[in-house]
CSV table of N, CA and C in Angstrom, one decimal:
chain,number,residue,atom,x,y,z
A,1,UNK,N,98.3,95.5,78.8
A,1,UNK,CA,98.6,96.3,79.9
A,1,UNK,C,98.6,95.4,81.2
A,2,UNK,N,99.6,95.6,82.0
A,2,UNK,CA,99.7,94.8,83.2
A,2,UNK,C,98.6,95.2,84.2
A,3,UNK,N,98.2,94.3,85.1
A,3,UNK,CA,97.1,94.6,86.1
A,3,UNK,C,97.6,95.7,87.0
A,4,UNK,N,98.8,95.7,87.3
A,4,UNK,CA,99.3,96.8,88.2
A,4,UNK,C,99.1,98.2,87.6
A,5,UNK,N,99.4,98.3,86.3
A,5,UNK,CA,99.2,99.6,85.6
A,5,UNK,C,97.8,99.9,85.3
A,6,UNK,N,96.9,98.8,85.1
A,6,UNK,CA,95.6,99.0,84.7
A,6,UNK,C,94.7,99.8,85.8
A,7,UNK,N,94.9,99.4,87.0
A,7,UNK,CA,94.1,100.1,88.0
A,7,UNK,C,94.5,101.5,88.2
A,8,UNK,N,95.8,101.8,87.9
A,8,UNK,CA,96.2,103.2,87.9
A,8,UNK,C,95.7,104.1,86.8
A,9,UNK,N,95.6,103.5,85.6
A,9,UNK,CA,95.1,104.2,84.4
A,9,UNK,C,93.6,104.4,84.4
A,10,UNK,N,92.9,103.6,85.2
A,10,UNK,CA,91.5,103.7,85.2
A,10,UNK,C,91.0,105.1,85.8
A,11,UNK,N,91.8,105.8,86.5
A,11,UNK,CA,91.5,107.1,87.0
A,11,UNK,C,91.6,108.2,86.0
A,12,UNK,N,92.2,107.9,84.9
A,12,UNK,CA,92.3,109.0,83.8
A,12,UNK,C,90.9,109.3,83.2
A,13,UNK,N,90.1,108.3,83.1
A,13,UNK,CA,88.7,108.5,82.4
A,13,UNK,C,87.9,109.5,83.3
A,14,UNK,N,87.7,109.2,84.6
A,14,UNK,CA,86.9,110.2,85.4
A,14,UNK,C,87.6,111.6,85.4
A,15,UNK,N,88.9,111.6,85.4
A,15,UNK,CA,89.6,112.9,85.4
A,15,UNK,C,89.3,113.7,84.1
A,16,UNK,N,89.4,113.0,83.0
A,16,UNK,CA,89.1,113.7,81.7
A,16,UNK,C,87.6,114.1,81.6
A,17,UNK,N,86.7,113.2,82.1
A,17,UNK,CA,85.3,113.6,82.1
A,17,UNK,C,85.1,114.8,83.0
A,18,UNK,N,85.7,114.8,84.1
A,18,UNK,CA,85.5,116.0,85.1
A,18,UNK,C,86.1,117.2,84.5
A,19,UNK,N,87.3,117.2,83.8
A,19,UNK,CA,87.9,118.3,83.2
A,19,UNK,C,87.0,118.9,82.1
A,20,UNK,N,86.5,118.0,81.2
A,20,UNK,CA,85.7,118.4,80.1
A,20,UNK,C,84.3,119.0,80.6
A,21,UNK,N,83.8,118.4,81.6
A,21,UNK,CA,82.5,118.9,82.2
A,21,UNK,C,82.8,120.3,82.7
A,22,UNK,N,83.8,120.5,83.5
A,22,UNK,CA,84.1,121.8,84.0
A,22,UNK,C,84.4,122.8,83.0
A,23,UNK,N,85.1,122.5,81.9
A,23,UNK,CA,85.4,123.4,80.8
A,23,UNK,C,84.1,123.8,80.1
A,24,UNK,N,83.2,122.8,79.9
A,24,UNK,CA,81.9,123.1,79.2
A,24,UNK,C,81.1,124.0,80.1
A,25,UNK,N,81.0,123.7,81.4
A,25,UNK,CA,80.2,124.6,82.2
A,25,UNK,C,80.8,126.0,82.3
A,26,UNK,N,82.1,126.1,82.3
A,26,UNK,CA,82.7,127.4,82.3
A,26,UNK,C,82.4,128.2,81.0
A,27,UNK,N,82.3,127.5,79.9
A,27,UNK,CA,82.0,128.2,78.6
A,27,UNK,C,80.5,128.5,78.4
A,28,UNK,N,79.6,127.7,78.9
A,28,UNK,CA,78.2,127.9,78.5
A,28,UNK,C,77.3,128.4,79.6
A,29,UNK,N,77.8,128.6,80.8
A,29,UNK,CA,77.0,129.0,81.9
A,29,UNK,C,77.3,130.4,82.4
A,30,UNK,N,76.4,131.0,83.1
A,30,UNK,CA,76.6,132.3,83.8
A,30,UNK,C,77.3,132.1,85.1
A,31,UNK,N,77.9,133.2,85.6
A,31,UNK,CA,78.6,133.1,86.9
A,31,UNK,C,77.6,133.0,88.0
A,32,UNK,N,76.5,133.7,87.9
A,32,UNK,CA,75.5,133.7,89.0
A,32,UNK,C,74.1,133.9,88.3
A,33,UNK,N,73.1,133.9,89.2
A,33,UNK,CA,71.7,134.0,88.6
A,33,UNK,C,71.5,135.4,87.9
A,34,UNK,N,72.2,136.4,88.3
A,34,UNK,CA,72.0,137.7,87.7
A,34,UNK,C,72.8,137.9,86.4
A,35,UNK,N,73.7,137.0,86.1
A,35,UNK,CA,74.5,137.1,84.9
A,35,UNK,C,76.0,136.9,85.2
A,36,UNK,N,76.8,137.4,84.2
A,36,UNK,CA,78.3,137.2,84.4
A,36,UNK,C,78.8,138.4,85.2
A,37,UNK,N,79.8,138.1,86.0
A,37,UNK,CA,80.4,139.2,86.9
A,37,UNK,C,81.0,140.3,86.1
A,38,UNK,N,81.7,140.0,85.0
A,38,UNK,CA,82.3,141.1,84.2
A,38,UNK,C,81.2,142.0,83.7
A,39,UNK,N,80.1,141.5,83.1
A,39,UNK,CA,79.1,142.3,82.6
A,39,UNK,C,78.4,143.1,83.7
A,40,UNK,N,78.2,142.5,84.9
A,40,UNK,CA,77.6,143.2,86.0
A,40,UNK,C,78.5,144.4,86.5
A,41,UNK,N,79.8,144.1,86.5
A,41,UNK,CA,80.7,145.2,86.9
A,41,UNK,C,80.7,146.3,85.9
A,42,UNK,N,80.7,146.0,84.6
A,42,UNK,CA,80.7,147.0,83.6
A,42,UNK,C,79.4,147.8,83.6
A,43,UNK,N,78.3,147.2,83.9
A,43,UNK,CA,77.0,147.9,84.0
A,43,UNK,C,76.7,148.6,85.3
A,44,UNK,N,77.6,148.4,86.3
A,44,UNK,CA,77.5,149.1,87.6
A,44,UNK,C,76.5,148.4,88.5
A,45,UNK,N,76.1,147.1,88.2
A,45,UNK,CA,75.2,146.4,89.1
A,45,UNK,C,76.0,145.8,90.3
A,46,UNK,N,77.2,145.5,90.1
A,46,UNK,CA,78.0,144.9,91.1
A,46,UNK,C,79.2,145.7,91.3
A,47,UNK,N,79.6,146.0,92.6
A,47,UNK,CA,80.7,146.8,92.9
A,47,UNK,C,82.0,146.0,92.9
A,48,UNK,N,83.1,146.6,92.7
A,48,UNK,CA,84.4,145.9,92.7
A,48,UNK,C,84.9,145.7,94.1
A,49,UNK,N,85.3,144.5,94.5
A,49,UNK,CA,85.8,144.2,95.8
A,49,UNK,C,87.2,143.6,95.6
A,50,UNK,N,88.1,144.0,96.5
A,50,UNK,CA,89.5,143.5,96.3
A,50,UNK,C,89.5,142.1,96.9
A,51,UNK,N,90.5,141.3,96.4
A,51,UNK,CA,90.6,139.9,96.9
A,51,UNK,C,91.1,139.9,98.3
A,52,UNK,N,91.9,140.9,98.7
A,52,UNK,CA,92.4,140.9,100.1
A,52,UNK,C,91.2,141.2,101.1
A,53,UNK,N,90.3,142.1,100.7
A,53,UNK,CA,89.2,142.4,101.6
A,53,UNK,C,88.2,141.2,101.7
A,54,UNK,N,88.0,140.5,100.6
A,54,UNK,CA,87.2,139.4,100.6
A,54,UNK,C,87.8,138.2,101.4
A,55,UNK,N,89.1,138.0,101.3
A,55,UNK,CA,89.8,137.0,102.1
A,55,UNK,C,89.7,137.4,103.6
A,56,UNK,N,89.9,138.6,103.9
A,56,UNK,CA,89.9,139.1,105.3
A,56,UNK,C,88.5,138.8,105.9
A,57,UNK,N,87.5,139.1,105.2
A,57,UNK,CA,86.1,138.9,105.7
A,57,UNK,C,85.9,137.4,105.9
A,58,UNK,N,86.4,136.6,105.0
A,58,UNK,CA,86.2,135.2,105.2
A,58,UNK,C,87.0,134.6,106.3
A,59,UNK,N,88.2,135.1,106.5
A,59,UNK,CA,89.1,134.6,107.5
A,59,UNK,C,88.7,135.0,108.9
A,60,UNK,N,88.0,136.2,109.0
A,60,UNK,CA,87.5,136.7,110.3
A,60,UNK,C,86.2,136.1,110.7
A,61,UNK,N,85.6,135.3,109.8
A,61,UNK,CA,84.3,134.7,110.1
A,61,UNK,C,84.5,133.5,111.0
A,62,UNK,N,83.8,133.4,112.1
A,62,UNK,CA,84.0,132.3,113.0
A,62,UNK,C,83.5,131.0,112.4
A,63,UNK,N,82.4,131.0,111.6
A,63,UNK,CA,81.9,129.8,110.9
A,63,UNK,C,82.9,129.2,109.9
A,64,UNK,N,83.7,130.1,109.3
A,64,UNK,CA,84.7,129.6,108.4
A,64,UNK,C,85.7,128.6,109.1
A,65,UNK,N,86.1,129.0,110.3
A,65,UNK,CA,87.0,128.2,111.1
A,65,UNK,C,86.4,126.9,111.6
A,66,UNK,N,85.1,127.0,112.0
A,66,UNK,CA,84.4,125.8,112.4
A,66,UNK,C,84.3,124.8,111.2
A,67,UNK,N,83.9,125.3,110.0
A,67,UNK,CA,83.8,124.4,108.9
A,67,UNK,C,85.2,123.9,108.5
A,68,UNK,N,86.2,124.7,108.6
A,68,UNK,CA,87.6,124.2,108.3
A,68,UNK,C,88.0,123.0,109.2
A,69,UNK,N,87.7,123.1,110.5
A,69,UNK,CA,88.1,122.0,111.4
A,69,UNK,C,87.2,120.8,111.1
A,70,UNK,N,85.9,121.0,110.9
A,70,UNK,CA,85.0,119.9,110.6
A,70,UNK,C,85.4,119.2,109.3
A,71,UNK,N,85.7,119.9,108.3
A,71,UNK,CA,86.0,119.2,107.0
A,71,UNK,C,87.4,118.5,107.1
A,72,UNK,N,88.3,119.2,107.9
A,72,UNK,CA,89.6,118.6,108.1
A,72,UNK,C,89.5,117.2,108.8
A,73,UNK,N,88.7,117.2,109.8
A,73,UNK,CA,88.5,115.9,110.5
A,73,UNK,C,87.8,114.9,109.7
A,74,UNK,N,86.7,115.3,109.0
A,74,UNK,CA,86.0,114.3,108.2
A,74,UNK,C,86.8,113.7,107.1
A,75,UNK,N,87.5,114.6,106.3
A,75,UNK,CA,88.3,114.1,105.2
A,75,UNK,C,89.5,113.3,105.7
A,76,UNK,N,90.1,113.7,106.8
A,76,UNK,CA,91.2,112.9,107.4
A,76,UNK,C,90.7,111.5,107.7
A,77,UNK,N,89.6,111.3,108.3
A,77,UNK,CA,89.1,110.0,108.6
A,77,UNK,C,88.8,109.2,107.3
A,78,UNK,N,88.2,109.9,106.3
A,78,UNK,CA,87.9,109.2,105.0
A,78,UNK,C,89.1,108.8,104.3
A,79,UNK,N,90.2,109.6,104.3
A,79,UNK,CA,91.4,109.1,103.7
A,79,UNK,C,92.0,107.9,104.4
A,80,UNK,N,92.0,108.0,105.7
A,80,UNK,CA,92.5,106.9,106.5
A,80,UNK,C,91.7,105.6,106.2
A,81,UNK,N,90.4,105.7,106.1
A,81,UNK,CA,89.6,104.5,105.9
A,81,UNK,C,89.8,104.0,104.5
A,82,UNK,N,90.0,104.9,103.5
A,82,UNK,CA,90.3,104.4,102.1
A,82,UNK,C,91.6,103.5,102.1
A,83,UNK,N,92.6,104.0,102.8
A,83,UNK,CA,93.9,103.3,102.8
A,83,UNK,C,93.7,102.0,103.6
A,84,UNK,N,93.0,102.0,104.7
A,84,UNK,CA,92.8,100.8,105.5
A,84,UNK,C,91.9,99.8,104.8
A,85,UNK,N,90.9,100.3,104.1
A,85,UNK,CA,90.0,99.4,103.4
A,85,UNK,C,90.6,98.6,102.3
A,86,UNK,N,91.5,99.2,101.5
A,86,UNK,CA,92.2,98.5,100.5
A,86,UNK,C,93.1,97.4,101.0
A,87,UNK,N,93.8,97.6,102.1
A,87,UNK,CA,94.6,96.6,102.8
A,87,UNK,C,93.7,95.5,103.3
A,88,UNK,N,92.5,95.9,103.9
A,88,UNK,CA,91.6,94.9,104.5
A,88,UNK,C,91.0,94.0,103.4
A,89,UNK,N,90.6,94.6,102.3
A,89,UNK,CA,90.0,93.8,101.2
A,89,UNK,C,91.1,92.8,100.7
A,90,UNK,N,92.3,93.2,100.6
A,90,UNK,CA,93.3,92.4,100.0
A,90,UNK,C,93.7,91.2,101.0
A,91,UNK,N,93.8,91.5,102.2
A,91,UNK,CA,94.2,90.5,103.2
A,91,UNK,C,93.1,89.6,103.6
A,92,UNK,N,91.9,90.2,103.9
A,92,UNK,CA,90.8,89.4,104.5
A,92,UNK,C,90.1,88.5,103.4
A,93,UNK,N,89.9,89.1,102.2
A,93,UNK,CA,89.2,88.4,101.2
A,93,UNK,C,90.1,87.8,100.1
A,94,UNK,N,91.4,88.0,100.2
A,94,UNK,CA,92.3,87.5,99.2
A,94,UNK,C,92.0,88.0,97.8
A,95,UNK,N,91.7,89.3,97.7
A,95,UNK,CA,91.3,89.9,96.4
A,95,UNK,C,92.6,90.4,95.8
A,96,UNK,N,92.5,90.5,94.4
A,96,UNK,CA,93.7,91.1,93.7
A,96,UNK,C,93.7,92.6,93.9
A,97,UNK,N,94.8,93.2,93.6
A,97,UNK,CA,94.9,94.7,93.7
A,97,UNK,C,93.9,95.4,92.9
A,98,UNK,N,93.5,94.9,91.7
A,98,UNK,CA,92.5,95.6,90.9
A,98,UNK,C,91.2,95.6,91.6
A,99,UNK,N,90.8,94.5,92.1
A,99,UNK,CA,89.5,94.4,92.8
A,99,UNK,C,89.4,95.2,94.0
A,100,UNK,N,90.5,95.3,94.8
A,100,UNK,CA,90.6,96.1,96.0
A,100,UNK,C,90.4,97.6,95.6
A,101,UNK,N,91.1,98.0,94.6
A,101,UNK,CA,91.0,99.4,94.1
A,101,UNK,C,89.6,99.7,93.6
A,102,UNK,N,89.0,98.7,93.0
A,102,UNK,CA,87.6,98.9,92.5
A,102,UNK,C,86.6,99.1,93.6
A,103,UNK,N,86.8,98.3,94.7
A,103,UNK,CA,86.0,98.5,95.8
A,103,UNK,C,86.2,99.9,96.5
A,104,UNK,N,87.5,100.2,96.6
A,104,UNK,CA,87.8,101.5,97.2
A,104,UNK,C,87.3,102.7,96.3
A,105,UNK,N,87.3,102.5,95.0
A,105,UNK,CA,86.7,103.6,94.1
A,105,UNK,C,85.2,103.8,94.4
A,106,UNK,N,84.5,102.7,94.7
A,106,UNK,CA,83.1,102.8,95.0
A,106,UNK,C,82.9,103.5,96.4
A,107,UNK,N,83.8,103.2,97.3
A,107,UNK,CA,83.8,103.8,98.6
A,107,UNK,C,84.1,105.3,98.4
A,108,UNK,N,85.0,105.7,97.5
A,108,UNK,CA,85.2,107.1,97.3
A,108,UNK,C,84.0,107.8,96.7
A,109,UNK,N,83.3,107.1,95.8
A,109,UNK,CA,82.1,107.7,95.3
A,109,UNK,C,81.1,108.0,96.4
A,110,UNK,N,81.0,107.0,97.3
A,110,UNK,CA,80.0,107.1,98.4
A,110,UNK,C,80.5,108.3,99.3
A,111,UNK,N,81.7,108.5,99.5
A,111,UNK,CA,82.2,109.6,100.3
A,111,UNK,C,82.0,111.0,99.6
A,112,UNK,N,82.1,111.0,98.2
A,112,UNK,CA,81.8,112.2,97.5
A,112,UNK,C,80.4,112.6,97.6
A,113,UNK,N,79.5,111.6,97.6
A,113,UNK,CA,78.0,111.9,97.8
A,113,UNK,C,77.8,112.4,99.2
A,114,UNK,N,78.5,111.8,100.2
A,114,UNK,CA,78.3,112.3,101.6
A,114,UNK,C,78.8,113.7,101.7
A,115,UNK,N,80.0,114.1,101.1
A,115,UNK,CA,80.5,115.4,101.2
A,115,UNK,C,79.6,116.4,100.6
A,116,UNK,N,78.9,116.0,99.5
A,116,UNK,CA,77.9,116.9,98.8
A,116,UNK,C,76.7,117.1,99.8
A,117,UNK,N,76.3,116.0,100.4
A,117,UNK,CA,75.1,116.1,101.3
A,117,UNK,C,75.5,116.9,102.5
A,118,UNK,N,76.7,116.8,102.9
A,118,UNK,CA,77.1,117.6,104.1
A,118,UNK,C,77.1,119.1,103.8
A,119,UNK,N,77.5,119.5,102.6
A,119,UNK,CA,77.4,120.9,102.3
A,119,UNK,C,76.0,121.4,102.1
A,120,UNK,N,75.1,120.6,101.7
A,120,UNK,CA,73.7,120.9,101.6
A,120,UNK,C,73.1,121.1,103.0
A,121,UNK,N,73.4,120.2,103.9
A,121,UNK,CA,72.8,120.2,105.2
A,121,UNK,C,73.3,121.4,106.0
A,122,UNK,N,74.5,121.9,105.8
A,122,UNK,CA,75.0,123.0,106.5
A,122,UNK,C,74.4,124.4,106.1
A,123,UNK,N,73.7,124.4,105.0
A,123,UNK,CA,73.2,125.7,104.5
A,123,UNK,C,71.9,126.0,105.1
């Protein structure tokens, strides 16, 4: 496999692991702490809410729009830095494309951890 193609195919492994993890969680876990939504609706524990009403409540919430703007700004900066860092590593340190992408992959993992911590901090 050529080096140009190798760094592109390396993303398939995390994608497959993520898909399989999501599928496994979907099959073996409950929807919430009280059980599955379908069972709760069938037993009368949870009332039926329309998708339109739920969307309207979320769209009318001021905090939703603040978070929308905050995440848009944060992720926009992160995407820009990913693109700039790959070019920087390649030009400044004379690294190959594979090594540049490897460094950028670790930067993306760091950003993923930061986005997770950001969501914990806001609650």
